[in-house]
Short mmCIF file of C-alpha atoms (C1' of nucleotides) in Angstrom, two decimals:
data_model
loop_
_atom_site.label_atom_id
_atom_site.label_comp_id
_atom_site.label_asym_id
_atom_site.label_seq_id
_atom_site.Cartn_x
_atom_site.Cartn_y
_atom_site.Cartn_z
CA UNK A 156 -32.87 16.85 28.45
CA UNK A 157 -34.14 13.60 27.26
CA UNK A 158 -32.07 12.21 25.10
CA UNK A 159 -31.93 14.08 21.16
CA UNK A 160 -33.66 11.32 18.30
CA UNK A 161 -30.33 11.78 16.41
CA UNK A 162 -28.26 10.28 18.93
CA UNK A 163 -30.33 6.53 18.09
CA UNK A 164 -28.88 7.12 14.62
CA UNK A 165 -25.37 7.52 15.79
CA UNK A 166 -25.17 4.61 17.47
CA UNK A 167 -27.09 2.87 14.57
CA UNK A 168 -23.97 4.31 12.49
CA UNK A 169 -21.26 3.71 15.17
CA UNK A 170 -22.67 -0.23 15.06
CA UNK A 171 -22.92 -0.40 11.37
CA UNK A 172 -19.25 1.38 10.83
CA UNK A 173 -18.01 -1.45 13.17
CA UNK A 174 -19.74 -4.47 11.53
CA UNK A 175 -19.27 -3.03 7.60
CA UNK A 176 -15.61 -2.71 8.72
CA UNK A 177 -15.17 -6.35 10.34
CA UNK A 178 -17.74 -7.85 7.47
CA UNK A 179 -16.11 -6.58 4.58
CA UNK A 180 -12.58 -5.09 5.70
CA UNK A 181 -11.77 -1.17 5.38
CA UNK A 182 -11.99 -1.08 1.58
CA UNK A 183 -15.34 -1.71 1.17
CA UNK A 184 -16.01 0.37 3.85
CA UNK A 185 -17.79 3.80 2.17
CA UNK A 186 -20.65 6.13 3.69
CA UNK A 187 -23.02 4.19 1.62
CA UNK A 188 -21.90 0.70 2.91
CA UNK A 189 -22.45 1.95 6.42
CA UNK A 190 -25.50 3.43 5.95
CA UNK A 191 -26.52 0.71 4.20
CA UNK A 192 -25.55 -1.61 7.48
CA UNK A 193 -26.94 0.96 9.73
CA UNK A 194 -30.64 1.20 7.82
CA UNK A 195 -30.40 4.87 7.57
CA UNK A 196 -29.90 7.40 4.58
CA UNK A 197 -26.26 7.33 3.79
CA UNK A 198 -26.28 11.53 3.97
CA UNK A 199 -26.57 11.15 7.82
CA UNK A 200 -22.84 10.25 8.02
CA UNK A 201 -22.12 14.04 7.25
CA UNK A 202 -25.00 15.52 8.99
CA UNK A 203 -23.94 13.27 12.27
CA UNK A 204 -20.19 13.37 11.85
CA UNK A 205 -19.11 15.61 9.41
CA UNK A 206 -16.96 12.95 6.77
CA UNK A 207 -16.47 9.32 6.79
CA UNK A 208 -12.57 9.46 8.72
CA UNK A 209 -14.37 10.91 11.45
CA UNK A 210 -16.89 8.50 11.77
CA UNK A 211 -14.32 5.56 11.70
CA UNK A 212 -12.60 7.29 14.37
CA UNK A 213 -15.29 7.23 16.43
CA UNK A 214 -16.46 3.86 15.57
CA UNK A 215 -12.82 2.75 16.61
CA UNK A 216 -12.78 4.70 19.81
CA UNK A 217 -16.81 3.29 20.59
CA UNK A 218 -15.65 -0.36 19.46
CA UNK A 219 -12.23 -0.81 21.56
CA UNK A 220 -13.51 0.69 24.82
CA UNK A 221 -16.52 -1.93 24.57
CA UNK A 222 -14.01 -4.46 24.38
CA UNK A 223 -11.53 -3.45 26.70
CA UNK A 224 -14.32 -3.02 28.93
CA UNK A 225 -15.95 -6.08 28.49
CA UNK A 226 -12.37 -8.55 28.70
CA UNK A 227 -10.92 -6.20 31.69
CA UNK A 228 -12.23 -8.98 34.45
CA UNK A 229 -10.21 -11.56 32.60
CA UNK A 230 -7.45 -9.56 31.74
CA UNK A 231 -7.21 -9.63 35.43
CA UNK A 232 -6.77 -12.98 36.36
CA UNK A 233 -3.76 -13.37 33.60
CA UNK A 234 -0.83 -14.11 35.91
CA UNK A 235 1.63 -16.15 33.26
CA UNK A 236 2.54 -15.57 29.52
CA UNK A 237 1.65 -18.49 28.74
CA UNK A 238 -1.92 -17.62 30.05
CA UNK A 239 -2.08 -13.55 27.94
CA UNK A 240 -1.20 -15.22 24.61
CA UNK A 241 -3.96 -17.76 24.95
CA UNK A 242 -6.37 -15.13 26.12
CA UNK A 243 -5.35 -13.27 22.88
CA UNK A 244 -5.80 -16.63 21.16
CA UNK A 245 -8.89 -17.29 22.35
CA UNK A 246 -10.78 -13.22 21.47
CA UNK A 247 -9.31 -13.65 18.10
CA UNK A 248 -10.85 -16.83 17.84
CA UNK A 249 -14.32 -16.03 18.76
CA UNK A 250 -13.84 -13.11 16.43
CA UNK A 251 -13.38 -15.33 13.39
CA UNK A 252 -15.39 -18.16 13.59
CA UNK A 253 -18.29 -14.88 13.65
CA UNK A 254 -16.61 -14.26 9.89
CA UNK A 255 -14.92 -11.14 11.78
CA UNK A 256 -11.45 -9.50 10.36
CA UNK A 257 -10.13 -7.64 13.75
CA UNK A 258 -11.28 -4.01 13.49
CA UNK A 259 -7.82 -2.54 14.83
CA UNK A 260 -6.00 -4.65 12.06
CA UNK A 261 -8.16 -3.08 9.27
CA UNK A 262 -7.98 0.77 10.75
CA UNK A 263 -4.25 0.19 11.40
CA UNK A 264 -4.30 -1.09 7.43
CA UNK A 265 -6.21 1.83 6.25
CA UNK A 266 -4.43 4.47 8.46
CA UNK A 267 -0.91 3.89 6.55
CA UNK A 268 -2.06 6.26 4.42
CA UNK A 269 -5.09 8.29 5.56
CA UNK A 270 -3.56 10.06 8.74
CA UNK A 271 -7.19 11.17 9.92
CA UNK A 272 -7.42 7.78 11.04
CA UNK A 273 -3.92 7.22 12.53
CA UNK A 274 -4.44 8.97 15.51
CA UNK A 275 -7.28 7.57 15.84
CA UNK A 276 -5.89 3.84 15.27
CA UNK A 277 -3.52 4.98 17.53
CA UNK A 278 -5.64 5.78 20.69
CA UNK A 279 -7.44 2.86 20.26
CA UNK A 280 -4.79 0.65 20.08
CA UNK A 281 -3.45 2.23 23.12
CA UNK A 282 -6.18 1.31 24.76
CA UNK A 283 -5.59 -2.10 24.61
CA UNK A 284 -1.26 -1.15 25.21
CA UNK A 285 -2.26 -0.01 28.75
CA UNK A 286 -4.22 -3.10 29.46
CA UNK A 287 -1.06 -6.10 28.53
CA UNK A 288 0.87 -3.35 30.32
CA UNK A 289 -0.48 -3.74 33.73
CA UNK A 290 -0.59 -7.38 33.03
CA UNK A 291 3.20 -7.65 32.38
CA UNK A 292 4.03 -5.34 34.95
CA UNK A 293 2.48 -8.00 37.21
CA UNK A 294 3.73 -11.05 35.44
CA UNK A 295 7.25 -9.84 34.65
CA UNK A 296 7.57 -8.77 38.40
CA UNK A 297 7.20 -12.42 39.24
CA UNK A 298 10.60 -13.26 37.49
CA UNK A 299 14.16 -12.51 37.20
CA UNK A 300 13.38 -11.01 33.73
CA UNK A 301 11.35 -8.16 35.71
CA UNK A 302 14.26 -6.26 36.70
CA UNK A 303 15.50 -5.73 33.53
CA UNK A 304 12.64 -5.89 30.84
CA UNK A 305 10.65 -2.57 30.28
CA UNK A 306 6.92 -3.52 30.15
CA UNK A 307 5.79 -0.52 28.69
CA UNK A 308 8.24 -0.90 25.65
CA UNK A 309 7.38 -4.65 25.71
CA UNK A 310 3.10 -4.31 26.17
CA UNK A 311 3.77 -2.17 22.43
CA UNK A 312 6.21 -4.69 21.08
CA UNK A 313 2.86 -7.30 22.39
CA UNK A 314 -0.06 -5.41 21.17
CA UNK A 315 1.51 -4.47 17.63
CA UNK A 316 2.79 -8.48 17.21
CA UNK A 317 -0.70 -9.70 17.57
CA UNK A 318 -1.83 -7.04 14.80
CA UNK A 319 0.68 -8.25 12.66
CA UNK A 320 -0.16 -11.97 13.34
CA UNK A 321 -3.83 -11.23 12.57
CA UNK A 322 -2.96 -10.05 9.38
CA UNK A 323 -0.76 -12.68 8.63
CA UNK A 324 -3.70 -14.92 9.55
CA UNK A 325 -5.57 -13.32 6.98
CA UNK A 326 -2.96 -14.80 3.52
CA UNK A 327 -1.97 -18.18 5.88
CA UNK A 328 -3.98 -19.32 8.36
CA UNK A 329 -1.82 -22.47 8.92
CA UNK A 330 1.18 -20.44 9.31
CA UNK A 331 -0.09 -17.86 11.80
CA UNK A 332 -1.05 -21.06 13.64
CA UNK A 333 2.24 -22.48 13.81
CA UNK A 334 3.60 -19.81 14.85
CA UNK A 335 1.33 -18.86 17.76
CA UNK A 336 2.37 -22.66 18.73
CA UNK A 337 5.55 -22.09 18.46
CA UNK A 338 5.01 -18.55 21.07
CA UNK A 339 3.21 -21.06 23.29
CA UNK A 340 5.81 -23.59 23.22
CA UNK A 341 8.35 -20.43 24.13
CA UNK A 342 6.19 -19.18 26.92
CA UNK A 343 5.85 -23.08 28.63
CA UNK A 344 9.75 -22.33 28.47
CA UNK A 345 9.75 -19.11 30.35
CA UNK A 346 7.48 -20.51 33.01
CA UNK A 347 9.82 -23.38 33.40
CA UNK A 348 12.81 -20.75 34.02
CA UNK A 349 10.79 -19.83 36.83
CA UNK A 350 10.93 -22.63 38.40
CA UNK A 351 14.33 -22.80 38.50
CA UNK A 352 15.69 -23.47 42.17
CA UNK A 353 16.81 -21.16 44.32
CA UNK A 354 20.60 -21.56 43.09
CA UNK A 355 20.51 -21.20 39.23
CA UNK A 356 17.61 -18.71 40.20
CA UNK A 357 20.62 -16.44 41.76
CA UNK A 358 23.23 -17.60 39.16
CA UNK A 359 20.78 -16.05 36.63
CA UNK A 360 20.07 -12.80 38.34
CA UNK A 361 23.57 -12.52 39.09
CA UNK A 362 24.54 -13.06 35.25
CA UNK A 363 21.64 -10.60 34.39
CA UNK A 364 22.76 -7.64 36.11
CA UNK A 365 26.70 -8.06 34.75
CA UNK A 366 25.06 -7.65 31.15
CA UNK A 367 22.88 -4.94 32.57
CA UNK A 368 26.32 -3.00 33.57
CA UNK A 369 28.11 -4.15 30.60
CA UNK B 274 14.68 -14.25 -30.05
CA UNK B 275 15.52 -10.77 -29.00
CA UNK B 276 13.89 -9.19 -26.05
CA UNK B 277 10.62 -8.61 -27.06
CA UNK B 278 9.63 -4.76 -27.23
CA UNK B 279 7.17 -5.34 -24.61
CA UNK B 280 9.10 -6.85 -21.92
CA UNK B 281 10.36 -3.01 -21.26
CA UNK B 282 7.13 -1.89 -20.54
CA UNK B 283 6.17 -5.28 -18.42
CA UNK B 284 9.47 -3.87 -15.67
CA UNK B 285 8.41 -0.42 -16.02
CA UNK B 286 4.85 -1.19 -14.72
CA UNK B 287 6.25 -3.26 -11.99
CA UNK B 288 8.82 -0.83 -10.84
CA UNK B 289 6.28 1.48 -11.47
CA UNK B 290 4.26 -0.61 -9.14
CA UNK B 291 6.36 -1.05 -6.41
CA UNK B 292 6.78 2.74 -6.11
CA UNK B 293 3.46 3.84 -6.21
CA UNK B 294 3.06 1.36 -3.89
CA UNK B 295 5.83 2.20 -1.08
CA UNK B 296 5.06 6.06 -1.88
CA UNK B 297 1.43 6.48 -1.81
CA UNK B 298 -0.20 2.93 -0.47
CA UNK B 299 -2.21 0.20 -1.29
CA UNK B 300 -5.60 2.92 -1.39
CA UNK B 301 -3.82 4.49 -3.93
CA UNK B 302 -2.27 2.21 -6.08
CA UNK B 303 -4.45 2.09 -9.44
CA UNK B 304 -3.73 1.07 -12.73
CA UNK B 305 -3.92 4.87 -13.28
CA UNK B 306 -1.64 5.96 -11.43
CA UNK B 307 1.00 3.04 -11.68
CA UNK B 308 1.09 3.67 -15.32
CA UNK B 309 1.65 7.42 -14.51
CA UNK B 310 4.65 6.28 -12.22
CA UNK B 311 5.97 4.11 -15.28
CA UNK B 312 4.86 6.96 -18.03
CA UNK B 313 3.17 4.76 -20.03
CA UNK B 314 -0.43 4.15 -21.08
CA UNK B 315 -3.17 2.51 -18.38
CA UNK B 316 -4.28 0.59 -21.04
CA UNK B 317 -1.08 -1.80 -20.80
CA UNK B 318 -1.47 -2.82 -17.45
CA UNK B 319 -4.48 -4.61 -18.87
CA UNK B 320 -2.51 -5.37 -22.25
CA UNK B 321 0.42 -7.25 -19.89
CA UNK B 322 -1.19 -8.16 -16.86
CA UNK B 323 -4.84 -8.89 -17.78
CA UNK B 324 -6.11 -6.81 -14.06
CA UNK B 325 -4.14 -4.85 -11.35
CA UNK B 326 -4.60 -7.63 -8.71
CA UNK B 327 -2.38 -9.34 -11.30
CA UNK B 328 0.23 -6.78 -11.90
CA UNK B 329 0.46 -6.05 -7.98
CA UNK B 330 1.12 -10.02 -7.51
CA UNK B 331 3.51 -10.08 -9.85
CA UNK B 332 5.49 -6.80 -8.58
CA UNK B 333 5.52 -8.51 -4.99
CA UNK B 334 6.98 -11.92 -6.23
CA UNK B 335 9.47 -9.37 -7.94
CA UNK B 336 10.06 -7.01 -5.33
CA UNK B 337 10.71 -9.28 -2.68
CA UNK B 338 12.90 -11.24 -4.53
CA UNK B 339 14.94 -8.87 -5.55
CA UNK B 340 15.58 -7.32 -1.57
CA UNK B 341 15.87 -10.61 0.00
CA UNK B 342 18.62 -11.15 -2.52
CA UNK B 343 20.55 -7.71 -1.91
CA UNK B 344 20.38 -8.74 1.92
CA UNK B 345 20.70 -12.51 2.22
CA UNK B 346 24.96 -11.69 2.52
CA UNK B 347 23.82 -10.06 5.14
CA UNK B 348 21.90 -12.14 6.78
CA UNK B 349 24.21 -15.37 6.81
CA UNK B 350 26.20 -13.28 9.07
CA UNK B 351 23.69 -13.33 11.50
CA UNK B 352 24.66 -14.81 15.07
CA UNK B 353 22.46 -13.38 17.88
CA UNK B 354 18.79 -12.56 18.08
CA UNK B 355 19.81 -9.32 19.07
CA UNK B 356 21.56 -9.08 15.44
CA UNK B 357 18.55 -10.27 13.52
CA UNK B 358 16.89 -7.67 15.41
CA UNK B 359 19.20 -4.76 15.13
CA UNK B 360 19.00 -6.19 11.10
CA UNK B 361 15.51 -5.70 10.83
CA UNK B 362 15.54 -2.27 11.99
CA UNK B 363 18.52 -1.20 9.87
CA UNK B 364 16.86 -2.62 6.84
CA UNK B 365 13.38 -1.27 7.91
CA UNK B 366 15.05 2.47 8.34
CA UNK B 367 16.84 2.36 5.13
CA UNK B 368 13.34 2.67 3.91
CA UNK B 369 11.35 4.83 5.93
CA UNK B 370 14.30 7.52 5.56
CA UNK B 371 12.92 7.65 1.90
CA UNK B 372 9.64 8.44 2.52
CA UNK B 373 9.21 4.89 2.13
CA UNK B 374 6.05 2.31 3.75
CA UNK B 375 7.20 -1.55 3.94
CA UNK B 376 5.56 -2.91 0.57
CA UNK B 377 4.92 -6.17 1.98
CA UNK B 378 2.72 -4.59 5.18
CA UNK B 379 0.99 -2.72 2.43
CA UNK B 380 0.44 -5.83 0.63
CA UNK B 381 -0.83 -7.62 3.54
CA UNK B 382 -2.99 -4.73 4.95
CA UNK B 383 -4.76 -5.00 0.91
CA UNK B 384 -4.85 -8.76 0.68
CA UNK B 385 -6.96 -9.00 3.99
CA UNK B 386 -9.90 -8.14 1.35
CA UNK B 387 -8.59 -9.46 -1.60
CA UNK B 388 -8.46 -12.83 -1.90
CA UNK B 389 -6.28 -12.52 -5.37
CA UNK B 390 -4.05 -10.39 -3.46
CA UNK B 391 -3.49 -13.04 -0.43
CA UNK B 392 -1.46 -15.70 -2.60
CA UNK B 393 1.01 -13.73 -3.48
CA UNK B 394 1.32 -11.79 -0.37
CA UNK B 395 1.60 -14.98 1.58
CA UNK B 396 4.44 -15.91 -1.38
CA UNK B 397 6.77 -12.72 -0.65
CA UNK B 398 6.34 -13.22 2.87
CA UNK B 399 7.20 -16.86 2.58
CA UNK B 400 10.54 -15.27 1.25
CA UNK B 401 11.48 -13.89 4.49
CA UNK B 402 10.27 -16.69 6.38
CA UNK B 403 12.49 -18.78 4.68
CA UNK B 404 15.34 -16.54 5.22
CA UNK B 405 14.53 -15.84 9.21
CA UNK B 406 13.84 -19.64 9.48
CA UNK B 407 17.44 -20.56 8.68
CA UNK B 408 19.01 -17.82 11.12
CA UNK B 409 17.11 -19.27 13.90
CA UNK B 410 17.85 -22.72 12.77
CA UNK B 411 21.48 -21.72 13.49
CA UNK B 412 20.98 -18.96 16.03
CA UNK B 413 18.81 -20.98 18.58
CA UNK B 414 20.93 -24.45 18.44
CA UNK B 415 23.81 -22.90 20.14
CA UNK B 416 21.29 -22.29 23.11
CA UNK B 417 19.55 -24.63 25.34
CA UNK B 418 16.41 -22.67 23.64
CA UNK B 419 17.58 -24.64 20.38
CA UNK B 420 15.93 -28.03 21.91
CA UNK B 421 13.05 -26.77 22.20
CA UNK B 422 11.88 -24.16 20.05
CA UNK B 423 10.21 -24.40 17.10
CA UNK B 424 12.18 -22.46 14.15
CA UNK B 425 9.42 -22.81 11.76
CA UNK B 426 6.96 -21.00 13.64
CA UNK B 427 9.59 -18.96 15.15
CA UNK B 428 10.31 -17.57 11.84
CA UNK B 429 6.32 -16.93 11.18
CA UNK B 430 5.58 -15.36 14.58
CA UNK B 431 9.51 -12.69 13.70
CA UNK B 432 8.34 -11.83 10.64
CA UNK B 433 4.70 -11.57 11.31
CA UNK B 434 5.18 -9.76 14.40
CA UNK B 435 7.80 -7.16 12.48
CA UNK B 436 5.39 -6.14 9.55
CA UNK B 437 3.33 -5.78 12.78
CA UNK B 438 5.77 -3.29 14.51
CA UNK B 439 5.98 -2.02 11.06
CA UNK B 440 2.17 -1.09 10.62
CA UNK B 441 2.36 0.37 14.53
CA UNK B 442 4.74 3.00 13.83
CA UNK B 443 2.88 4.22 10.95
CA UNK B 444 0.31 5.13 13.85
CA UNK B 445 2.74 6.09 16.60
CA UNK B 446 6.26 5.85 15.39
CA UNK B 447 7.57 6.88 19.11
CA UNK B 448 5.47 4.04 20.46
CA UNK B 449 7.14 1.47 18.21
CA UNK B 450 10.85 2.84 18.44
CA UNK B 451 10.13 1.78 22.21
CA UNK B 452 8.84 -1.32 21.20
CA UNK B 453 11.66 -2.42 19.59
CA UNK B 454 14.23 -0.61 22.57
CA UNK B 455 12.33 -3.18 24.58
CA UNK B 456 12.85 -6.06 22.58
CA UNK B 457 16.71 -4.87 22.16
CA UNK B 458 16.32 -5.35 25.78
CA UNK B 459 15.16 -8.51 25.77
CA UNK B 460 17.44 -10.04 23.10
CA UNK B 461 20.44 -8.58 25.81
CA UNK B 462 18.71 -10.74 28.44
CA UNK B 463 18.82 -13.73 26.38
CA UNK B 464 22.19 -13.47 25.26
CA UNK B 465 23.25 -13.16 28.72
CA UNK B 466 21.64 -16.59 29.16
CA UNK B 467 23.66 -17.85 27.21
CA UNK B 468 26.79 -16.94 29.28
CA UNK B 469 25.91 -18.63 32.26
CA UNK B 470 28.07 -20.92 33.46
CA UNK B 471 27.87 -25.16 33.47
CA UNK B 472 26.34 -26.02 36.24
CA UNK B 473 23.51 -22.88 36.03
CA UNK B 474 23.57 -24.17 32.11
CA UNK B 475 22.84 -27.93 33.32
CA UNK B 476 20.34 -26.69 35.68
CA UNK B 477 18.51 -24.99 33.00
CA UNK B 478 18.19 -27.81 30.42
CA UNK B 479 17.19 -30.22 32.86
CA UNK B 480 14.11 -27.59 34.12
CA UNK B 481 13.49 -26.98 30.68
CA UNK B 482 13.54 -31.20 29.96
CA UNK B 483 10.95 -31.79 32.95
CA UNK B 484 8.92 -29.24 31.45
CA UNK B 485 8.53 -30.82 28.11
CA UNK B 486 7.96 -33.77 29.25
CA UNK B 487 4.84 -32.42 31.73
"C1'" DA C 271 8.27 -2.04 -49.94
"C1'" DC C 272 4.91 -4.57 -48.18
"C1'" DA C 273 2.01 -7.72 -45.13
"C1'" DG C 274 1.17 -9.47 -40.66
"C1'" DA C 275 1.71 -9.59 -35.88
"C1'" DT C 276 2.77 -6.98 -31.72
"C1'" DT C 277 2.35 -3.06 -29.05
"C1'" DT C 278 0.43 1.46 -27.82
"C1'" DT C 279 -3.09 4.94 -27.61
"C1'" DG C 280 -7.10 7.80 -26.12
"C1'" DA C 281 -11.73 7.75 -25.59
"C1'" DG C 282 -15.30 5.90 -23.15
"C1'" DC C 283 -18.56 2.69 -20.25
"C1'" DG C 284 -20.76 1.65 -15.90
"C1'" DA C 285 -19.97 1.56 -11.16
"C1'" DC C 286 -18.30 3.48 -7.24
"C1'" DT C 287 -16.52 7.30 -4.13
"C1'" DG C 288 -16.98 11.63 -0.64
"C1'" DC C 289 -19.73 15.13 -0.19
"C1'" DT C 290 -23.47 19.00 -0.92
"C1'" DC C 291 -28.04 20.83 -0.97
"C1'" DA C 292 -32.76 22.21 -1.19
"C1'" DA C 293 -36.85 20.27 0.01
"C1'" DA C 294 -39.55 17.32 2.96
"C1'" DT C 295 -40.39 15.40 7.34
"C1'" DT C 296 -40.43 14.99 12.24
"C1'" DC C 297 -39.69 16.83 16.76
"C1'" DG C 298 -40.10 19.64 21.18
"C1'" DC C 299 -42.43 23.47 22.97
"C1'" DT C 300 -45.82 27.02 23.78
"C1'" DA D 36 -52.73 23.89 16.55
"C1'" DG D 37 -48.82 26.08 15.14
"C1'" DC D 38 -43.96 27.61 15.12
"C1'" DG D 39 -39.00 27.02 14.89
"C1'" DA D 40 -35.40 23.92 15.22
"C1'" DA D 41 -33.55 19.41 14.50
"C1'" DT D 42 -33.48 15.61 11.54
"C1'" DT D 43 -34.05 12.93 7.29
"C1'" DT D 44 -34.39 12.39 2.42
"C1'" DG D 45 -33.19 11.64 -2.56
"C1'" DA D 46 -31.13 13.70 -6.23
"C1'" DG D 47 -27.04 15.20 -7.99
"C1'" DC D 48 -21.95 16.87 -8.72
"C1'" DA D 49 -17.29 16.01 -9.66
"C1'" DG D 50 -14.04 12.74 -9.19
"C1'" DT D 51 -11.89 7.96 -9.34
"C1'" DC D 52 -12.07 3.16 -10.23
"C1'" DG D 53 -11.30 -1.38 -13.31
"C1'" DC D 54 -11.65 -2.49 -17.65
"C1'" DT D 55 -12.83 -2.55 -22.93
"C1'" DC D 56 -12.23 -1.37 -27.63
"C1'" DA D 57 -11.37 0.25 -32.19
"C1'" DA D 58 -7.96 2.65 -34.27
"C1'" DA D 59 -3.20 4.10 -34.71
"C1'" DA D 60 1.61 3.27 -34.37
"C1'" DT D 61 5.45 0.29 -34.28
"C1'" DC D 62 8.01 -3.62 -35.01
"C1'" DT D 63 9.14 -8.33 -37.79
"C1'" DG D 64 10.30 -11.10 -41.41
"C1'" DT D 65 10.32 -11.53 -46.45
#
DNA sequence: ACAGATTTTGAGCGACTGCTCAAATTCGCT
DNA sequence: AGCGAATTTGAGCAGTCGCTCAAAATCTGT
């Protein structure tokens, strides 16, 4: 069972599906543009994966578990939320200065209205829910807030905010970066509320769980 | 100086526009098949608008307008982040209960590869902006938030992170619904925050004060 | 009623799209 | 070496795209 000469040319597609789609965003992307990426015949996307929606779903799926994968260790060591929003800060930023557009933004984009890819889109992008989940279930834990937020609500709310601010980044860069300052600022004042002492810590709690019932 | 017969045709293409646009997506919105929304000729969108980048920029400046007018009553009344939120979803499920996609998350998702399209994308948004900027200007001063936050970037990061949520739940509509439960959540917890009483209120500013100044 | 400008039309150009297909090539195996 | 299967190729089909253009229709002012 050594390994089949097609499968080369998948991955030669799976790369060039990734890098057409971060080079030139999801409209340009076509089974020629690939191809063209990938240094193969542009007839091999059907032979290998039957139409191009498929392909892009597996290019997705391929392209977010290498990520996930390779971040995971520092995902790990994220104990504030001060510290996950620059970590997000920071990927997107080595992403762009490459000339990248974020792959999920585009496939999210393009699967509006193509609902091959949504499912797609939306496995991949789940990937990367269940990750700033286990982060903010240890984070939120940590503070009065983690009695009463829901992490797996709020790890979607995280993951799909970042998409949008990606786009936004995309028609004004300025303003996406004021307003990941302005999340920044707003996280330095959670952390602060942490530190509250040990008597407005209980006043808070206290308050909390009378809304809670209300 | 009656209307000129033209001017007719120039709002049919853009309401023509707008729907094609909210019923079928950005993919397939054409000067084709906007002119078959409007029942006219294709040939006029290049007879009035000179290209369809053009005529889409011009039916975003338009549509936008026109909503953020219909709401802004609305908005004024605004008092709570938990209202502005509970607005935003009202407003956004007016929409999707017409078979409707946000037109401005379409827009965005396009103008990622089109430069022409980013201007006025950026433009409409700027609309909103405007609009969430002010309810945070008075939302957040009558909370010891209101010192410290940033309502400028605030208002980028809301609206951002909505046409975000937006985009998400055309991929997993159950995933964002809990994404926004969470952040109805949230809003709750904040309010309550704002109930505490003086001396946990003093307490909290003066954290919040050492904070900024570290 | 007529001339001149404005608006509308349908055909058509070249480029692109997803996808198919028969023929050519390469491969693993005996 | 030779056979069958797996893989690759380039041409091609039918469709859509943005956009142009000459001709037709419609409006405007006299």
């Amino acid at each position: 069972m050594s390994p089949q000469a097609g499968a080369q040319t998948r991955e030669k597609l799976l790369d060039g599906a990734i890098r057409t789609l971060v080079e030139q965003g999801i409209a340009k992307t076509s089974a020629r543009s690939v191809a063209a990426a990938a240094g193969v015949n542009q007839a091999l996307v059907f032979y290998h994966f039957g139409s191009v929606d498929e392909l892009l779903s597996e290019a997705c799926r391929y392209a977010t578990e290498q990520r996930v994968a390779r971040y995971r260790e520092r995902l790990a060591g994220i104990s504030s939320l001060g510290e996950l929003l620059a970590f997000g800060r920071e990927m997107h930023e080595e992403e762009r200065e490459a000339g990248h557009v974020a792959v999920l933004a585009q496939l999210l984009a393009g699967a509006q209205t193509q609902p091959r890819l949504a499912a797609a889109t939306a496995a991949g992008l789940s990937l990367w829910v269940a990750e700033v989940e286990k982060v903010l279930v240890r984070v939120l834990s940590a503070t009065p807030l983690g009695e009463f937020a829901d992490p797996v609500g709020l790890a979607r709310a995280v993951a799909a905010s970042f998409v949008g601010i990606e786009l936004y980044e995309g028609v004004d860069r300025d303003g996406a970066t004021r307003a990941l300052d302005a999340l920044d600022q707003l996280a330095a004042v959670a952390a602060a509320l942490d530190d509250l002492g040990p008597v407005a810590q209980r006043a808070v709690r206290h308050r909390l769980r009378r809304a809670a019932r209300g």
